[in-house]
Coordinates of C-alpha atoms and ligand atoms in Angstrom, one line a residue:
X15 CA -2.5 -33.6 6.8
X16 CA -1.1 -30.4 8.3
X17 CA -1.1 -30.6 12.1
X18 CA -3.3 -28.3 14.2
X19 CA -1.4 -25.0 14.7
X20 CA -2.4 -22.9 17.5
X21 CA 0.4 -20.4 17.7
X22 CA 2.2 -18.0 15.4
X23 CA 5.0 -19.5 13.8
X24 CA 8.4 -19.2 15.4
X25 CA 9.9 -17.2 12.6
X26 CA 6.8 -15.0 12.1
X27 CA 7.8 -11.5 10.7
X28 CA 6.2 -9.0 13.1
X29 CA 6.9 -5.4 12.0
X30 CA 5.6 -2.1 10.7
X31 CA 5.0 -0.5 7.3
X32 CA 5.5 2.8 5.6
X33 CA 5.9 4.3 2.0
X34 CA 8.7 6.5 0.9
X35 CA 6.2 9.3 -0.3
X36 CA 4.5 9.4 3.1
X37 CA 7.5 9.0 5.4
X38 CA 10.7 10.3 3.9
X39 CA 10.2 14.1 3.0
X40 CA 13.4 15.4 1.4
X41 CA 11.4 15.6 -1.8
X42 CA 14.1 17.4 -3.8
X43 CA 17.4 16.2 -2.0
X44 CA 20.3 14.4 -3.6
X45 CA 18.9 14.3 -7.0
X46 CA 15.5 13.1 -6.3
X47 CA 12.7 14.0 -8.9
X48 CA 9.0 14.9 -8.6
X49 CA 6.7 12.1 -8.2
X50 CA 3.0 12.0 -8.7
X51 CA 2.8 12.0 -4.9
X52 CA 4.6 15.3 -4.7
X53 CA 2.0 17.0 -7.0
X54 CA -0.9 16.0 -4.9
X55 CA -2.4 18.4 -2.8
X56 CA -5.6 18.4 -0.4
X57 CA -8.5 20.7 0.2
X58 CA -8.5 21.4 3.9
X59 CA -11.8 23.2 3.6
X60 CA -13.5 19.8 2.8
X61 CA -15.6 18.8 5.8
X62 CA -14.1 16.2 8.0
X63 CA -16.2 13.5 7.0
X64 CA -15.1 13.9 3.4
X65 CA -11.4 13.9 4.4
X66 CA -11.2 10.2 3.0
X67 CA -12.5 11.3 -0.4
X68 CA -9.4 13.4 -1.2
X69 CA -7.8 11.1 -3.8
X70 CA -7.9 14.5 -5.6
X71 CA -7.7 14.1 -9.4
X72 CA -5.1 16.5 -10.5
X73 CA -5.6 18.7 -13.6
X74 CA -2.8 19.1 -16.2
X75 CA -2.7 22.7 -15.0
X76 CA -2.0 21.7 -11.6
X77 CA 0.6 19.2 -12.6
X78 CA 2.3 21.8 -14.7
X79 CA 2.1 24.3 -11.9
X80 CA 3.6 21.5 -9.4
X81 CA 6.6 21.1 -11.6
X82 CA 7.5 24.7 -11.5
X83 CA 10.2 24.9 -8.7
X84 CA 8.9 28.3 -7.7
X85 CA 5.5 26.6 -7.1
X86 CA 4.0 28.3 -4.2
X87 CA 1.2 25.8 -3.9
X88 CA 1.6 23.6 -0.8
X89 CA 1.9 19.8 -1.2
X90 CA 1.9 18.0 2.1
X91 CA 3.4 14.8 0.9
X92 CA 6.6 16.6 0.0
X93 CA 7.4 16.9 3.9
X94 CA 6.7 13.2 4.9
X95 CA 8.0 13.0 8.4
X96 CA 11.7 13.5 7.3
X97 CA 12.6 9.8 7.7
X98 CA 15.5 10.8 5.2
X99 CA 17.3 12.5 7.9
X100 CA 15.9 10.7 11.0
X101 CA 16.2 7.1 9.6
X102 CA 18.8 6.0 12.1
X103 CA 16.8 7.3 15.1
X104 CA 13.6 5.8 13.7
X105 CA 15.1 2.4 13.0
X106 CA 16.5 2.2 16.4
X107 CA 13.0 2.6 17.8
X108 CA 11.6 -0.1 15.6
X109 CA 14.5 -2.2 16.8
X110 CA 13.4 -1.2 20.4
X111 CA 9.8 -2.7 19.8
X112 CA 11.7 -5.8 18.5
X113 CA 10.7 -5.5 14.8
X114 CA 11.6 -8.6 12.8
X115 CA 10.9 -6.8 9.5
X116 CA 10.2 -3.3 8.2
X117 CA 8.0 -3.0 5.1
X118 CA 9.1 0.0 3.2
X119 CA 9.1 1.4 -0.5
X120 CA 11.9 2.8 -2.6
X121 CA 11.1 6.1 -4.1
X122 CA 11.4 5.5 -7.9
X123 CA 12.3 9.2 -8.3
X124 CA 15.4 8.8 -6.2
X125 CA 16.7 6.2 -8.5
X126 CA 15.4 7.6 -11.8
X127 CA 14.3 11.2 -11.2
X128 CA 12.2 11.7 -14.3
X129 CA 11.9 8.0 -15.0
X130 CA 13.2 7.8 -18.5
X131 CA 16.9 8.3 -17.8
X132 CA 19.2 5.5 -18.9
X133 CA 21.4 5.4 -15.7
X134 CA 20.4 5.4 -12.3
X135 CA 21.1 8.3 -9.6
X136 CA 23.9 7.0 -7.5
X137 CA 23.0 9.3 -4.5
X138 CA 19.6 7.7 -4.3
X139 CA 20.8 4.2 -4.6
X140 CA 23.4 5.0 -1.8
X141 CA 20.6 6.3 0.6
X142 CA 18.8 2.9 0.5
X143 CA 22.1 1.1 0.9
X144 CA 22.4 3.0 4.3
X145 CA 18.9 2.3 5.2
X146 CA 19.3 -1.5 4.7
X147 CA 22.5 -1.6 6.4
X148 CA 20.9 0.1 9.4
X149 CA 18.0 -2.4 9.5
X150 CA 20.5 -5.3 9.2
X151 CA 22.4 -3.8 12.0
X152 CA 19.4 -4.7 14.2
X153 CA 18.4 -7.9 12.6
X154 CA 15.5 -6.4 10.9
X155 CA 14.5 -7.8 7.5
X156 CA 13.5 -5.2 4.8
X157 CA 10.3 -6.1 2.8
X158 CA 10.5 -3.8 -0.1
X159 CA 7.7 -2.4 -2.3
X160 CA 9.3 -1.3 -5.7
X161 CA 6.4 1.1 -6.6
X162 CA 4.0 2.7 -4.0
X163 CA 1.9 5.3 -5.5
X164 CA 5.1 7.5 -6.2
X165 CA 6.0 7.0 -9.8
X166 CA 7.8 9.9 -11.7
X167 CA 5.5 12.8 -12.4
X168 CA 7.3 13.1 -15.9
X169 CA 6.2 9.8 -16.7
X170 CA 2.6 10.9 -16.2
X171 CA 2.9 14.2 -17.9
X172 CA 5.1 13.3 -20.7
X173 CA 4.0 9.7 -21.5
X174 CA 0.6 9.7 -20.1
X175 CA 1.2 7.2 -17.4
X176 CA 0.9 3.4 -17.5
X177 CA -1.5 3.6 -20.5
X178 CA 1.8 4.0 -22.5
X179 CA 3.5 0.7 -23.1
X180 CA 6.9 2.4 -22.8
X181 CA 6.2 2.3 -18.9
X182 CA 6.9 -1.3 -19.0
X183 CA 10.5 -0.6 -20.1
X184 CA 11.0 2.2 -17.7
X185 CA 9.7 0.1 -14.7
X186 CA 11.9 -2.7 -15.8
X187 CA 14.9 -0.5 -16.0
X188 CA 14.2 0.8 -12.4
X189 CA 13.4 -2.6 -10.9
X190 CA 16.6 -4.1 -12.5
X191 CA 18.5 -1.3 -10.9
X192 CA 17.2 -1.8 -7.4
X193 CA 17.0 -5.7 -7.6
X194 CA 20.5 -6.1 -8.8
X195 CA 21.8 -3.4 -6.4
X196 CA 20.2 -4.9 -3.3
X197 CA 20.1 -8.6 -4.1
X198 CA 22.2 -9.4 -1.1
X199 CA 20.4 -6.9 1.3
X200 CA 16.6 -7.7 0.4
X201 CA 14.9 -11.1 0.4
X202 CA 11.3 -10.0 0.2
X203 CA 10.0 -7.7 -2.5
X204 CA 6.5 -6.6 -3.9
X205 CA 6.1 -5.3 -7.3
X206 CA 3.3 -2.7 -6.9
X207 CA 1.3 -1.4 -3.8
X208 CA -2.4 -1.9 -3.8
X209 CA -2.3 -2.8 -7.7
X210 CA -6.0 -3.1 -7.6
X211 CA -6.7 0.5 -6.3
X212 CA -6.7 2.1 -9.7
X213 CA -10.5 2.1 -9.6
X214 CA -10.1 4.5 -6.7
X215 CA -7.4 6.7 -7.9
X216 CA -6.0 6.2 -11.5
X217 CA -3.7 9.2 -11.0
X218 CA -1.6 7.9 -8.0
X219 CA -1.7 4.3 -9.4
X220 CA -1.2 4.8 -13.0
X221 CA -0.2 8.3 -13.5
X222 CA -3.4 8.6 -15.5
X223 CA -5.1 12.0 -15.5
X224 CA -8.9 11.5 -15.9
X225 CA -9.5 14.6 -18.1
X226 CA -7.3 13.1 -20.7
X227 CA -9.3 9.8 -21.1
X228 CA -12.9 9.9 -22.3
X229 CA -12.8 6.2 -21.9
X230 CA -11.3 5.8 -18.5
X231 CA -12.1 2.2 -18.0
X232 CA -10.1 1.5 -21.1
X233 CA -7.1 3.4 -19.8
X234 CA -7.3 1.7 -16.5
X235 CA -7.3 -1.8 -17.6
X236 CA -4.7 -1.1 -20.4
X237 CA -2.5 0.4 -17.7
X238 CA -3.1 -2.6 -15.4
X239 CA -2.2 -5.0 -18.3
X240 CA 1.1 -3.2 -18.6
X241 CA 1.6 -3.4 -14.8
X242 CA 1.0 -7.2 -15.0
X243 CA 3.6 -7.5 -17.7
X244 CA 6.0 -5.3 -15.9
X245 CA 5.4 -7.2 -12.6
X246 CA 6.1 -10.6 -14.4
X247 CA 9.3 -9.4 -15.9
X248 CA 10.3 -7.9 -12.4
X249 CA 9.7 -11.3 -10.8
X250 CA 11.8 -13.1 -13.5
X251 CA 14.7 -10.7 -13.0
X252 CA 14.4 -11.0 -9.2
X253 CA 14.6 -14.9 -9.3
X254 CA 17.5 -14.7 -11.9
X255 CA 19.6 -12.5 -9.5
X256 CA 18.7 -14.5 -6.4
X257 CA 16.7 -17.6 -6.5
X258 CA 16.2 -17.4 -2.8
X259 CA 14.5 -14.0 -2.9
X260 CA 10.7 -13.9 -2.7
X261 CA 8.5 -11.7 -5.0
X262 CA 4.9 -10.8 -3.9
X263 CA 2.0 -9.0 -5.2
X264 CA 0.0 -6.6 -3.0
X265 CA -3.6 -5.7 -3.2
X266 CA -6.0 -3.7 -1.1
X267 CA -8.3 -6.1 0.5
X268 CA -11.6 -4.9 1.8
X269 CA -14.1 -7.7 2.9
X270 CA -17.3 -7.2 1.1
X271 CA -20.5 -8.7 2.5
X272 CA -24.1 -8.6 1.1
X273 CA -26.2 -5.9 2.7
X274 CA -29.2 -8.3 2.8
X275 CA -29.9 -12.0 1.7
X276 CA -31.6 -10.5 -1.4
X277 CA -30.0 -12.7 -4.1
X278 CA -29.2 -9.5 -6.0
X279 CA -27.1 -8.2 -3.1
X280 CA -25.3 -11.6 -2.9
X281 CA -24.5 -11.6 -6.6
X282 CA -23.5 -7.9 -6.6
X283 CA -21.2 -8.7 -3.5
X284 CA -19.6 -11.8 -5.3
X285 CA -19.0 -9.8 -8.5
X286 CA -17.5 -6.7 -6.7
X287 CA -15.1 -9.0 -4.6
X288 CA -13.9 -11.0 -7.7
X289 CA -13.2 -7.7 -9.5
X290 CA -11.1 -6.6 -6.6
X291 CA -9.3 -10.0 -6.6
X292 CA -8.9 -9.9 -10.4
X293 CA -5.4 -8.1 -9.9
X294 CA -4.1 -10.9 -7.5
X295 CA -5.7 -13.6 -9.5
X296 CA -3.6 -12.5 -12.5
X297 CA -0.4 -12.0 -10.6
X298 CA -0.6 -15.1 -8.4
X299 CA -1.9 -17.6 -11.1
X300 CA -0.1 -16.0 -14.1
X301 CA -3.1 -15.7 -16.6
X302 CA -6.3 -14.0 -17.0
X303 CA -9.0 -15.8 -15.3
X304 CA -12.1 -17.1 -17.1
X305 CA -14.4 -14.3 -16.0
X306 CA -12.1 -11.6 -17.5
X307 CA -13.9 -11.6 -21.0
X308 CA -17.2 -10.8 -19.6
X309 CA -15.9 -8.3 -17.0
X310 CA -14.0 -6.4 -19.7
X311 CA -16.8 -6.6 -22.1
X312 CA -19.1 -5.0 -19.6
X313 CA -16.7 -2.2 -19.2
X314 CA -16.4 -1.9 -23.1
X315 CA -12.6 -2.5 -22.7
X316 CA -10.4 -4.1 -25.5
X317 CA -6.9 -4.9 -24.2
X318 CA -3.9 -4.3 -26.6
X319 CA -1.3 -6.9 -25.8
X320 CA 1.9 -8.1 -27.4
X321 CA 2.4 -11.7 -28.5
X322 CA 5.0 -12.4 -25.7
X323 CA 2.9 -11.0 -22.9
X324 CA 0.9 -14.3 -22.2
X325 CA 4.0 -16.5 -21.9
X326 CA 5.9 -13.8 -19.7
X327 CA 2.9 -13.7 -17.3
X328 CA 2.4 -17.5 -17.2
X329 CA 6.0 -18.3 -16.5
X330 CA 6.4 -15.7 -13.7
X331 CA 3.7 -15.8 -11.1
X332 CA 4.6 -14.2 -7.7
X333 CA 5.7 -16.3 -4.7
X334 CA 3.3 -15.0 -2.2
X335 CA 0.4 -12.7 -2.0
X336 CA 0.3 -9.6 0.4
X337 CA -2.5 -7.3 1.1
X338 CA -3.7 -4.4 3.2
X339 CA -6.6 -4.8 5.4
X340 CA -8.4 -1.9 7.3
X341 CA -12.1 -2.4 6.9
X342 CA -15.1 -4.2 5.5
X343 CA -18.2 -2.8 3.9
X344 CA -21.6 -4.0 2.9
X345 CA -22.7 -4.3 -0.9
X346 CA -26.1 -3.6 -2.1
X347 CA -27.6 -3.9 -5.7
X348 CA -29.9 -1.1 -5.0
X349 CA -27.9 1.5 -3.0
X350 CA -30.4 4.2 -4.3
X351 CA -33.0 2.7 -1.9
X352 CA -30.8 2.8 1.1
X353 CA -31.2 6.5 2.1
X354 CA -28.0 7.7 4.0
X355 CA -26.4 4.3 4.1
X356 CA -23.7 4.9 1.5
X357 CA -20.1 4.7 2.9
X358 CA -17.5 7.3 1.8
X359 CA -15.9 7.3 -1.5
X360 CA -12.9 5.4 -0.3
X361 CA -14.9 2.5 1.0
X362 CA -17.4 2.8 -1.6
X363 CA -19.7 0.3 0.2
X364 CA -22.9 0.6 2.3
X365 CA -22.5 1.2 6.0
X366 CA -22.8 -2.2 7.9
X367 CA -25.3 -1.5 10.9
X368 CA -23.4 -4.2 13.0
X369 CA -20.0 -2.4 12.9
X370 CA -18.4 0.9 14.4
X371 CA -16.3 3.1 12.2
X372 CA -13.2 5.2 12.7
X373 CA -13.3 9.0 12.7
X374 CA -12.6 8.7 8.9
X375 CA -15.7 6.4 8.4
X376 CA -13.7 3.2 7.9
X377 CA -15.8 0.4 9.3
X378 CA -13.8 -1.7 11.9
X379 CA -14.3 -5.5 11.3
X380 CA -11.5 -7.6 13.0
X381 CA -13.4 -10.9 12.2
X382 CA -13.3 -9.9 8.5
X383 CA -9.6 -10.3 8.6
X384 CA -9.8 -14.0 9.5
X385 CA -12.4 -14.4 6.6
X386 CA -10.1 -12.5 4.3
X387 CA -7.0 -14.7 5.2
X388 CA -9.0 -17.9 4.7
X389 CA -10.5 -16.6 1.4
X390 CA -7.1 -15.6 0.0
X391 CA -5.3 -18.8 1.2
X392 CA -8.1 -21.1 -0.3
X393 CA -7.9 -19.1 -3.5
X394 CA -4.2 -19.2 -4.1
X395 CA -2.6 -21.8 -1.9
X396 CA 0.4 -19.5 -1.6
X397 CA 2.0 -17.9 1.5
X398 CA 0.2 -14.7 2.7
X399 CA 1.7 -11.5 4.2
X400 CA -0.4 -8.8 5.8
X401 CA 1.4 -5.6 4.7
X402 CA -0.9 -3.1 6.1
X403 CA -3.4 -3.0 9.0
X404 CA -3.9 0.0 11.3
X405 CA -6.1 2.6 12.7
X406 CA -5.8 6.3 11.6
X407 CA -7.0 8.4 14.5
X408 CA -6.6 11.8 16.2
X409 CA -4.0 11.5 19.0
X410 CA -3.7 13.8 21.9
X411 CA -0.3 14.6 23.6
X412 CA -0.9 15.0 27.5
X413 CA 1.4 16.5 30.1
X414 CA 4.7 14.7 30.2
X415 CA 4.4 13.4 26.5
X416 CA 1.7 10.9 27.5
X417 CA -0.3 9.5 24.5
X418 CA -2.9 7.0 25.6
X419 CA -3.9 5.4 22.3
X420 CA -6.0 2.5 23.9
X421 CA -8.3 2.6 20.9
X422 CA -5.4 1.8 18.6
X423 CA -4.2 -1.1 21.0
X424 CA -7.7 -2.4 20.9
X425 CA -8.1 -2.2 17.0
X426 CA -4.6 -3.9 16.6
X427 CA -5.0 -6.5 19.2
X428 CA -8.5 -7.5 18.0
X429 CA -7.1 -8.0 14.3
X430 CA -4.1 -9.9 15.7
X431 CA -6.4 -12.3 17.6
X432 CA -8.1 -12.9 14.3
X433 CA -4.9 -13.7 12.5
X434 CA -4.3 -16.3 15.1
X435 CA -7.7 -17.8 14.6
X436 CA -6.8 -17.9 10.8
X437 CA -3.5 -19.8 11.7
X438 CA -5.6 -22.3 13.7
X439 CA -7.8 -22.7 10.3
X440 CA -4.6 -23.8 8.6
X441 CA -3.8 -20.5 6.8
X442 CA 0.0 -20.0 6.0
X443 CA 0.6 -16.3 6.9
X444 CA 4.2 -15.4 7.5
X445 CA 4.2 -11.8 8.4
X446 CA 2.3 -8.9 9.7
X447 CA 3.3 -5.1 9.3
X448 CA 0.9 -2.7 10.9
X449 CA 0.5 0.3 8.8
X450 CA 2.2 3.7 9.7
X451 CA 4.3 2.2 12.5
X452 CA 5.4 5.8 12.9
X453 CA 3.0 8.7 12.1
X454 CA 3.2 9.7 8.4
X455 CA 1.4 11.5 5.8
X456 CA -2.0 9.9 5.0
X457 CA -2.2 8.8 1.4
X458 CA -5.8 9.7 0.8
X459 CA -6.2 12.8 3.0
X460 CA -2.5 14.0 3.0
X461 CA -2.7 14.8 6.5
X462 CA -0.4 13.8 9.4
X463 CA -3.2 14.4 11.8
X464 CA -4.8 11.0 10.7
X465 CA -2.3 9.2 12.8
X466 CA -1.4 5.6 12.7
X467 CA 1.9 5.2 14.6
X468 CA 3.4 3.5 17.6
X469 CA 5.6 6.6 17.4
X470 CA 4.1 10.1 17.5
X471 CA 5.6 12.8 15.2
X472 CA 5.5 16.5 16.3
X473 CA 4.3 17.6 13.0
X474 CA 1.1 19.4 11.7
X475 CA -0.6 18.9 8.4
X476 CA 1.2 21.7 6.7
X477 CA 4.6 20.3 7.5
X478 CA 5.4 22.5 10.6
X479 CA 6.5 21.4 13.9
X480 CA 9.7 20.1 15.7
X481 CA 9.5 16.5 14.1
X482 CA 10.2 15.2 17.6
X483 CA 9.5 11.5 18.1
X484 CA 7.4 10.4 21.0
X485 CA 6.4 6.8 22.1
X486 CA 2.7 6.2 22.4
X487 CA 1.3 3.8 24.9
X488 CA 1.0 1.2 22.0
X489 CA 4.7 1.3 21.6
X490 CA 5.3 -0.9 24.8
X491 CA 2.0 -2.9 24.0
X492 CA 3.4 -4.0 20.6
X493 CA 6.8 -4.6 22.0
X494 CA 5.3 -7.2 24.2
X495 CA 3.2 -8.7 21.5
X496 CA 6.5 -9.3 19.5
X497 CA 8.4 -10.7 22.7
X498 CA 5.8 -13.1 23.4
X499 CA 5.3 -14.0 19.6
X500 CA 1.5 -13.3 19.8
X501 CA 0.9 -15.4 23.0
X502 CA -0.2 -12.5 25.2
X503 CA -3.1 -10.8 23.5
Ligands
BGP20 C1 -3.5 2.2 1.8 C2 -2.0 2.8 1.3 C3 -1.1 3.3 2.3 C4 -1.8 4.0 3.3 C5 -3.0 3.4 3.9 C6 -3.7 4.1 4.8 O1 -4.4 2.3 0.7 O2 -1.4 1.6 0.5 O3 -0.2 4.0 1.5 O4 -1.9 5.2 3.0 O5 -3.9 3.0 2.7 O6 -4.8 5.0 4.3 P1 -4.5 6.7 4.4 O7 -3.1 6.9 4.6 O8 -5.3 7.2 3.3 O9 -5.4 6.9 5.9

C-alpha cells in the first residue's frame, strides 16, 4: 500500500504555461505562415460580460481577407507580447521565480508555414533550439504542446481542416520534424491542447468553419477521430525516438456538479462530464469506450475510419494525462426553468450560487480541483499534470510600478492547497504550470487586458505599448511557493 504522502514530491515540476500564438508575436517573421489564430479577431464593442463568448466563428470571407497581406483588419493575436524577441529576458524572469519547467507550444506555422510543404522551415526550427537551450541554461524543463489552437490557416481554407484525413499526414510530418529535432532537449510532450474543446470552438480546434458544415457534429467528431489517430502515431514516433520521453494528452477540465438533487440533473451532469472526458478516455486508454456508440448515435454521427486505426490507437496510449482547470459550473436538465442562472457560453453551465466568479464570469472553485484530480486519477491510474490554472483579471499599475494582485495570489494559493490535499489522497500529480505566467493574449477574448501573469506586460488590447515587463506582487509569492516546495501556503 502506498504510504501517506503529506508533501509535494521532491521533484515536483513547478512552472508556468503559455502558447505560441498568445505569447510570441512575430506572426510573419522568419518564414512563419498564417495560423487560424492569426485570423481571429474580436468585437471590442461586445459588452464586457460577453467578452468570454468571443470564440468568434470566422466566415470564409473573413479568412480570405485575413490572408491578404495588405489586410487592414486588426487581429490581436498577431502581436502576442513579443516573446519572440524577449525570450531571453522572459526566461531569466521565470528562472528568477525558480521555475522547474515551462509549458509552451511550438507554432506549427513556424515549422510548416502552410502545413502541406514537404520540408520544414529551418529558421523556425532554429528559433525553438534557441528557446530550449535558454531554458536548459537555467535548468528549466520544457513541456511542449505540439498543437495549441494554432494550426496553419491554409489547412483550414484549402483542406477544410481536420475533417480531411490528409490532416493526419500533415500533423505526423510536423510532429516527426519537431520530435526528432528536439529529442535530446524535450522530455515532456503533449499532442493537442484541450482536444475536447472542439465543442466550444471547432474553428480554432479543428480548422472547421461552421458555415461549411450543415452537419457540424459529424464534422467535429470525424475531426476528433483524425486527431486521435494522429495523436497515437505521434506517441509511437516519440517513444521510438526517445523511450525515456513522455507523451501526454491534454483536456480542458471543468468540474460539473448537479444544480439540484433532481435525478434528471444528476444524470445530465454525469453525461456531460463523461462527454468531456471522452477525449482523454480515448487517448489514455487507446480505444473508444463502451458509451461511444450511444453518444454518437444521439448526435447522428457515423465515423469513417481506416482498418488500421483501431490497432494504432490501442498500441499507443499516452503516458500521462494533463488538463487545464479554471472553474466549475452546475448542470441542470431544465435550464429553461432557471431564469437568469445560465453561465456564459464558455462555461456553458448554470451559475453555482455557492461560488464567486471572476470579472469574466468564470466561477472560482478551488476545492473542485481536488475533486478533479481524484476523479482523473481514479479513472486513468496514470500520472497527472496540471498544465493550466490561473485567474484572468484587470491589473492596475500604481506609482513606482507597484501591482498588488492579491486576488491572484489568493486564487492560486487556494488551488495549490487543494493539489496538496489531492496528494494526501494518494493522487500521483507530477507538475503544475499556472496559466499565463506572463501576461499574454487571451484565447477567448483576444485581449491582453484579461491578465494572468506574475509578470505584467505594458501592452494594450490593440498591440500598442512599450512591452516593458514589470514584476507583480504575485511574482515573489510564487517564488517562495517554489522555494519551499509548497510547504508555505
Ligand atoms: C484555455 C486555453 C489557453 C488559455 C486559457 C485561458 O482554454 O488552453 O490557451 O487561453 O484557456 O483562457 P482565456 O485566454 O480565454 O482567458
